[in-house]
mmCIF file of C-alpha atoms in Angstrom:
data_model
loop_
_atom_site.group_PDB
_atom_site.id
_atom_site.type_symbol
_atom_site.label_atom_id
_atom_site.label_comp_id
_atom_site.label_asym_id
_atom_site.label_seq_id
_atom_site.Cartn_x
_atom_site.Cartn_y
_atom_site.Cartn_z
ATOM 1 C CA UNK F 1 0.000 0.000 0.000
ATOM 2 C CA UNK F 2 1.068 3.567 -0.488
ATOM 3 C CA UNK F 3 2.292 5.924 1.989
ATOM 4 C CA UNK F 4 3.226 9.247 2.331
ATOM 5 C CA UNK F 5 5.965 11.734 5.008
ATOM 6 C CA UNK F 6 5.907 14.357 5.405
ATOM 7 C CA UNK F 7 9.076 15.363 7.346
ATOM 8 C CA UNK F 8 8.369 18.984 8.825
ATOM 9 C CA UNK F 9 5.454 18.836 11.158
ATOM 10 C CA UNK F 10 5.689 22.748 11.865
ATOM 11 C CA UNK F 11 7.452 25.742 9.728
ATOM 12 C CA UNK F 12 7.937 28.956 10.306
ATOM 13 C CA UNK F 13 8.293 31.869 7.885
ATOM 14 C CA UNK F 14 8.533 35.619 7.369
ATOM 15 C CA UNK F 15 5.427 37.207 5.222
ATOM 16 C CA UNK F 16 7.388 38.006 1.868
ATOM 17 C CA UNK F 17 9.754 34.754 2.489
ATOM 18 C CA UNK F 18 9.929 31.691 0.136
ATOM 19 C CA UNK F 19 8.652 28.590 1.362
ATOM 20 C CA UNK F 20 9.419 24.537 0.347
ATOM 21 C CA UNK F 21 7.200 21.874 1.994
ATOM 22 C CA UNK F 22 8.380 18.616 1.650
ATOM 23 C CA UNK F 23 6.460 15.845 0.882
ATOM 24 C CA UNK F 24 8.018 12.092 0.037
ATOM 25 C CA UNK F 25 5.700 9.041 -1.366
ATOM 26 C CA UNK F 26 5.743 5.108 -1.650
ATOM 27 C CA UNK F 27 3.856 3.860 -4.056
ATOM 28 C CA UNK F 28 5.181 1.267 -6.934
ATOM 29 C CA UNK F 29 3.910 2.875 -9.981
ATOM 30 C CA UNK F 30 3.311 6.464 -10.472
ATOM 31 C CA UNK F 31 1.277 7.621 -8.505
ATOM 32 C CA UNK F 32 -1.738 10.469 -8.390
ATOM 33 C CA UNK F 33 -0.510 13.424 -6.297
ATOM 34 C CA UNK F 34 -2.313 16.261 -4.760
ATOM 35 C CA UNK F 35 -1.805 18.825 -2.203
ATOM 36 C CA UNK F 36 -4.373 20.194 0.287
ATOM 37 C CA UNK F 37 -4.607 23.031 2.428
ATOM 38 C CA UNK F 38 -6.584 23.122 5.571
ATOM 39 C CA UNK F 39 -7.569 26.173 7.716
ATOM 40 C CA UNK F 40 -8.480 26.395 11.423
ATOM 41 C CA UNK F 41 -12.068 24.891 11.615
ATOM 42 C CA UNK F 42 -12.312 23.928 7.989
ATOM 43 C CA UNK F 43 -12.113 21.122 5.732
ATOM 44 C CA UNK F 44 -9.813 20.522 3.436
ATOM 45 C CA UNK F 45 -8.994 22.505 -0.179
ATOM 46 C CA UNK F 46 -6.946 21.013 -3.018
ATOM 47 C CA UNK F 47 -4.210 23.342 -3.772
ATOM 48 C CA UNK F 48 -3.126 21.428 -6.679
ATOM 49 C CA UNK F 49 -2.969 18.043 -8.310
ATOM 50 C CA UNK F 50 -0.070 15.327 -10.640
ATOM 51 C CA UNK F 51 -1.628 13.012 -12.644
ATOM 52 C CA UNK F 52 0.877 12.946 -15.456
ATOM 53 C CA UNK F 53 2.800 14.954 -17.901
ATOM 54 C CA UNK F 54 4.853 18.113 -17.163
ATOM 55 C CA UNK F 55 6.266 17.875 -13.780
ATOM 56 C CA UNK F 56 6.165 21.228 -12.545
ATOM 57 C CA UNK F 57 2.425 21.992 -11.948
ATOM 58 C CA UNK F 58 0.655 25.314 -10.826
ATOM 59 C CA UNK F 59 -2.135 25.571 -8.314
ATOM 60 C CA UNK F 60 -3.973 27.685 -6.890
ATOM 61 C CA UNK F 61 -2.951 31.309 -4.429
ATOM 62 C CA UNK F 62 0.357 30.660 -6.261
ATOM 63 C CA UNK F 63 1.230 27.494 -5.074
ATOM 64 C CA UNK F 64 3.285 24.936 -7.569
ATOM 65 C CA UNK F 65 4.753 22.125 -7.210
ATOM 66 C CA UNK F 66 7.256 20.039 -8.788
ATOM 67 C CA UNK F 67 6.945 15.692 -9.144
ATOM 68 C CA UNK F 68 10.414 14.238 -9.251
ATOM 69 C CA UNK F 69 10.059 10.343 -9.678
ATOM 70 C CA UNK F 70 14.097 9.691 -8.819
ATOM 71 C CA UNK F 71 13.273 10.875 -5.218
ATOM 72 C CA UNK F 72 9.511 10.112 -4.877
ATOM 73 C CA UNK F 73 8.919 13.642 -4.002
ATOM 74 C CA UNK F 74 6.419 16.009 -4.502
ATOM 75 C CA UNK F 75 7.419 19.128 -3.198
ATOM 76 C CA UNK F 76 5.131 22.305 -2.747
ATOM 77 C CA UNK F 77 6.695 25.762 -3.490
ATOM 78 C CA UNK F 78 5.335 29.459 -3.092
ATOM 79 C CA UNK F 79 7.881 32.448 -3.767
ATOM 80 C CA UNK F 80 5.962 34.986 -1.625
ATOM 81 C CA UNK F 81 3.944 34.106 1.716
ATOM 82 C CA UNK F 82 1.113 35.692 2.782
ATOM 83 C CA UNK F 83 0.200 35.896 6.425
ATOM 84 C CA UNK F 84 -3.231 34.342 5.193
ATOM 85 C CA UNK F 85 -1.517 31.041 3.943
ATOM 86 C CA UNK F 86 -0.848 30.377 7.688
ATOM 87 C CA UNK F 87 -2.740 26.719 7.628
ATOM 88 C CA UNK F 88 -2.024 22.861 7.570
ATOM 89 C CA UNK F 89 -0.768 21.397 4.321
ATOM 90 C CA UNK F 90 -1.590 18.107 3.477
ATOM 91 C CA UNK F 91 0.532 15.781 0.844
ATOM 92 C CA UNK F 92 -1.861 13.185 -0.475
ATOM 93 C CA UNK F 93 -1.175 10.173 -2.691
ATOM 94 C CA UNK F 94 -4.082 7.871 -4.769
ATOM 95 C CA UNK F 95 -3.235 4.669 -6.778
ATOM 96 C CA UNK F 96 -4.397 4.647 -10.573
ATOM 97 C CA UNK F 97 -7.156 2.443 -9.657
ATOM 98 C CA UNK F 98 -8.642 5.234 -7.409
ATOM 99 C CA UNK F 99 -8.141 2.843 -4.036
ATOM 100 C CA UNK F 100 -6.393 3.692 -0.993
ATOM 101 C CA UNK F 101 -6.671 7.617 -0.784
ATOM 102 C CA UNK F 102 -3.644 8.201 1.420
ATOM 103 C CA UNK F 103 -2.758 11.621 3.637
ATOM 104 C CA UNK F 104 0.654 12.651 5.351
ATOM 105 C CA UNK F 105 0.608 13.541 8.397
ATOM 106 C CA UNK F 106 0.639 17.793 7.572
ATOM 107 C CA UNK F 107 2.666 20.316 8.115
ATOM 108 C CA UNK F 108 1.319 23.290 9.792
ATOM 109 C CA UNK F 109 2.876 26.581 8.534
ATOM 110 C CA UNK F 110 3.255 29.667 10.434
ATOM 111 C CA UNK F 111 3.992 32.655 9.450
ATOM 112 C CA UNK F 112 5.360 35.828 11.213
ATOM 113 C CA UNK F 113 4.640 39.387 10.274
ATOM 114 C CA UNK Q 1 -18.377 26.026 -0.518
ATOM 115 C CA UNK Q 2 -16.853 22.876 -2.053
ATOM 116 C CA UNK Q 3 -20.594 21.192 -2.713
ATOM 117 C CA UNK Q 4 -20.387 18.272 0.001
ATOM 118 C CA UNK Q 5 -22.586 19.028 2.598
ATOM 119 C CA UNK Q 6 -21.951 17.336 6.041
ATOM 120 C CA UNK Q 7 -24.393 17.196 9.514
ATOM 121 C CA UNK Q 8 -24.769 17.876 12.043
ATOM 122 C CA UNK Q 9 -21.554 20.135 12.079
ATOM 123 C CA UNK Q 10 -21.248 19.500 15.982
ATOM 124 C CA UNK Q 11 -22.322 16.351 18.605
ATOM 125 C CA UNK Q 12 -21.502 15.752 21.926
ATOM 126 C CA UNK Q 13 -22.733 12.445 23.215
ATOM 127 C CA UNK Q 14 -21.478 9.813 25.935
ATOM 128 C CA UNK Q 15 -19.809 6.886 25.926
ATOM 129 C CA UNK Q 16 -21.818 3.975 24.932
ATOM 130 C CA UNK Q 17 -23.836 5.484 22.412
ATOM 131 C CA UNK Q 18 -24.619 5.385 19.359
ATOM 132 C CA UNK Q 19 -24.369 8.484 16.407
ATOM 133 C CA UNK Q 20 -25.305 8.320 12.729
ATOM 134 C CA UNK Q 21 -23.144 11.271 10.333
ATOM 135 C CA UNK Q 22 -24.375 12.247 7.142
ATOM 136 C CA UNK Q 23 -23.019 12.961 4.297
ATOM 137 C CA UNK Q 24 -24.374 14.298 0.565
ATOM 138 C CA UNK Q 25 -21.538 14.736 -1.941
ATOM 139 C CA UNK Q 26 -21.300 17.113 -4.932
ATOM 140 C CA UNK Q 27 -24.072 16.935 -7.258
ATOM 141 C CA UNK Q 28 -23.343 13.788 -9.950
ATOM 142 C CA UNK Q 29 -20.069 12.706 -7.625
ATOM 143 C CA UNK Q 30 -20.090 8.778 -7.498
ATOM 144 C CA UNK Q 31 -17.384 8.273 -4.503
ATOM 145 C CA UNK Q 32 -17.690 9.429 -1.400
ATOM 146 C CA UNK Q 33 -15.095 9.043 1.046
ATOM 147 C CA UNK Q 34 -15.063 8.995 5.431
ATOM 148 C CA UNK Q 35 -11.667 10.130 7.527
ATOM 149 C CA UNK Q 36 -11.353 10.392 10.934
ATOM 150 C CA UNK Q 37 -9.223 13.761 12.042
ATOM 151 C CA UNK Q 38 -7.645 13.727 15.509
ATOM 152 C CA UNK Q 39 -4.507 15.315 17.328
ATOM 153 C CA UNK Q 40 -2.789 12.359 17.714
ATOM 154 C CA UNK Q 41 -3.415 9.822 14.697
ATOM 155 C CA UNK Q 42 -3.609 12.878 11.927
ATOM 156 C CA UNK Q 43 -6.244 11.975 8.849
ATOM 157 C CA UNK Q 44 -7.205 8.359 8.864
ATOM 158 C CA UNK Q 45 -8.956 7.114 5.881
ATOM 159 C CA UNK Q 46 -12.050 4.858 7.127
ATOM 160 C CA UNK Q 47 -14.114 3.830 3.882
ATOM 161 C CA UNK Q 48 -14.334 4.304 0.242
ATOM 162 C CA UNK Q 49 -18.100 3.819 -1.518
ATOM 163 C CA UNK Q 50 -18.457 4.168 -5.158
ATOM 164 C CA UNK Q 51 -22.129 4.342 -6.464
ATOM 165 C CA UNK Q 52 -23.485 2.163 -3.856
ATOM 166 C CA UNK Q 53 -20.712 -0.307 -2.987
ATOM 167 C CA UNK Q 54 -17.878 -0.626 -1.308
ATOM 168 C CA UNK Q 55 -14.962 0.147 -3.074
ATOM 169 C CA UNK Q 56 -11.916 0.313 -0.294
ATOM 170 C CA UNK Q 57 -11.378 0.120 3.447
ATOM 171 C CA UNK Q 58 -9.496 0.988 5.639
ATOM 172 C CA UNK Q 59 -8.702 1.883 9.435
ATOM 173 C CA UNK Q 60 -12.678 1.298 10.132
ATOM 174 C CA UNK Q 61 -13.205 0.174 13.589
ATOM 175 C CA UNK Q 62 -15.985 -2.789 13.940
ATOM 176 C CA UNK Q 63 -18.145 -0.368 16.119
ATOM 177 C CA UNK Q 64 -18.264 2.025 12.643
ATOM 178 C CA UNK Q 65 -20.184 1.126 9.722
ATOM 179 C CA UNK Q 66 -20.753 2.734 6.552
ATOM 180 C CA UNK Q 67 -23.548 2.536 3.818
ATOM 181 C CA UNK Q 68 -24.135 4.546 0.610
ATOM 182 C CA UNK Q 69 -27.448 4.899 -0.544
ATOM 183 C CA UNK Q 70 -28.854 4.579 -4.354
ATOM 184 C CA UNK Q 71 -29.722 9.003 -3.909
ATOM 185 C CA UNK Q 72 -25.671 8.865 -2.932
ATOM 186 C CA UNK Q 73 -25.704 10.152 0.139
ATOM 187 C CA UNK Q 74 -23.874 8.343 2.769
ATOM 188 C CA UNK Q 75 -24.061 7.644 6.524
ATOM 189 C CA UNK Q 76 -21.134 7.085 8.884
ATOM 190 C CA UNK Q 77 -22.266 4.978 11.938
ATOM 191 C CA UNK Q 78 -20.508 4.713 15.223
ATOM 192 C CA UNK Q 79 -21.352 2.717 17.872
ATOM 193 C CA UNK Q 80 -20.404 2.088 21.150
ATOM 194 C CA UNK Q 81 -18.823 5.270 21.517
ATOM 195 C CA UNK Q 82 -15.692 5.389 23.498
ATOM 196 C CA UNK Q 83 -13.645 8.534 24.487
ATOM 197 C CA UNK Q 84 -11.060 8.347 22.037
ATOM 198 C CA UNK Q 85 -13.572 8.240 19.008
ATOM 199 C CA UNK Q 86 -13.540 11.875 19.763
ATOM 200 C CA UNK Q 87 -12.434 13.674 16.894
ATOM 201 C CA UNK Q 88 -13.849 15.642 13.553
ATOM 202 C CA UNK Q 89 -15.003 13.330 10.761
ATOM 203 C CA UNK Q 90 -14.508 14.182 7.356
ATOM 204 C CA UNK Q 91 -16.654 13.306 4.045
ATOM 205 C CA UNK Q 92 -15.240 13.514 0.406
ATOM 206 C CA UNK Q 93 -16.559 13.015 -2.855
ATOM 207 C CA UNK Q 94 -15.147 12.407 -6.125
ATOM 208 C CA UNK Q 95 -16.577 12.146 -9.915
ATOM 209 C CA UNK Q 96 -13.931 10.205 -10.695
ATOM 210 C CA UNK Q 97 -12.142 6.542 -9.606
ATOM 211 C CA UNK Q 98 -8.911 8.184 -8.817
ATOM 212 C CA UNK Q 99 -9.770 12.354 -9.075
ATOM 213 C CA UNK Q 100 -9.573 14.844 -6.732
ATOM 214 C CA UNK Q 101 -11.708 14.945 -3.829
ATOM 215 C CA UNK Q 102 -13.860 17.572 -2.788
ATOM 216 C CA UNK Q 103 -14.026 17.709 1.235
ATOM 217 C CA UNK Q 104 -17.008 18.852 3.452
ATOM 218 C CA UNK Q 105 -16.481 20.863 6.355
ATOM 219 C CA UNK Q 106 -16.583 18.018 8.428
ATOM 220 C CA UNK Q 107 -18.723 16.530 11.812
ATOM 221 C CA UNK Q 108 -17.178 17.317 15.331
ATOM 222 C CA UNK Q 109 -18.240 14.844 17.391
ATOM 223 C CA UNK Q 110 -17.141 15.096 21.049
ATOM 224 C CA UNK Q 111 -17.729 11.675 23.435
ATOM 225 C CA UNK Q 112 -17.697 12.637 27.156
#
C-alpha cells in the first residue's frame, strides 16, 4: 500500500519569504498526487494536483509544485507568503485504480509578520 | 463552498452510544469518502463507496459502519462510543475513480 511523510510537522516563515514543503511518497507505480490546504475549523482545499505529464504543476494562491520520480517527491513551493496562507498542508497520494486515498501527516505553517 | 454538505456540524454524546453522520456529496459525484481527524493519529482514511458499494477500506473500527445509498448520500455509523472516538469526521466526494476529492467541512463529534 502507499504511503506518504511528510518530514516537517511545523514551519515557520517571514510574510514576503519563500517557502518549500516537503512531501516524500511510496507507491510502486506512479502515482496520483495532490496537495491540500486546511484552515483552522475547515475542511480541506486542493491546492493542486499530478496526474501525469509536465512535472512542474501550478495551483492555486500561487502554489506549484514540482513531481520528481528519482526521489519520490512532490514538493510544494510558493515564492511569496502571505500571512493568510498560515494553515495545515496536506501531501496526499491515490493509486491509478482510485483505491487507498492516502494523507501525510501535515505540516502546519506559520507565518510571522 | 466545495458542494459536500456534512451534519450535524457539531455532537456531543457519551460513551456507549450510538451516532449516525451524514453525508451528501457534490451533485453527480459517485465516490464518497469517510476520515477520521484527531490530534494524535492525523487523517485516517475509514471507507471508500463508489455508487453504492464498497470500493476500499481501511482503518474502520468494527463499532463504525458505513452505507451509501442509491440518492448517494452516505451515513457514517458509530457505535459504542468510546472517548477516544472523539475527533472531527470528514466526508469527500469524487466524480472520478482516482480524481480529486472535494471535502465537506466536516462533523465534530465530542464523546464525554
Amino acid at each position: 500500500a502507499q504511503s506518504v511523510t511528510q518530514p516537517d510537522i511545523h514551519i515557520t516563515v517571514s510574510e514576503g519569504a519563500s517557502l518549500e514543503l516537503r512531501c516524500n511518497y511510496s507507491y510502486g507505480a506512479t502515482p496520483y498526487l495532490f496537495w491540500y490546504v486546511q484552515s483552522p475549523g475547515q475542511g480541506l482545499q486542493l491546492l493542486l494536483k499530478y496526474f501525469s505529464g509536465d512535472t512542474l504543476v501550478q495551483g492555486i494562491k500561487g502554489f506549484e509544485a514540482e513531481f520528481k520520480r528519482s526521489q519520490s517527491s512532490f514538493n510544494l513551493r510558493k515564492p511569496s507568503v502571505h500571512w493568510s496562507d498560515a494553515a495545515e498542508y496536506f501531501c496526499a497520494v491515490v493509486d491509478n485504480y482510485g483505491q487507498n486515498f492516502v494523507f501525510g501527516p501535515g505540516t502546519r505553517l506559520s507565518v510571522l509578520p | 463552498d466545495s458542494g459536500v454538505t456534512q451534519t450535524p456540524k457539531h455532537l456531543i454524546t457519551a460513551t456507549g452510544q450510538r451516532v449516525t453522520l451524514r453525508c451528501s456529496p457534490r451533485s453527480g459525484d459517485l465516490s464518497v469518502y469517510w476520515y477520521q481527524q484527531s490530534l494524535d493519529q492525523g487523517l485516517q482514511f475509514l471507507i471508500q463507496y463508489y455508487n453504492g458499494e464498497e470500493r476500499a477500506k481501511g482503518n474502520i473500527l468494527e463499532r463504525f459502519s458505513a452505507q451509501q445509498f442509491p440518492d448517494l448520500h452516505s451515513e457514517l455509523n458509530l457505535s459504542s462510543l468510546e472517548l477516544g472516538d472523539s475527533a472531527l469526521y470528514f466526508c469527500a466526494s469524487s466524480l472520478l475513480v482516482a480524481g480529486e476529492l472535494f471535502f465537506g467541512e466536516g462533523s465534530r463529534l465530542t464523546v464525554l
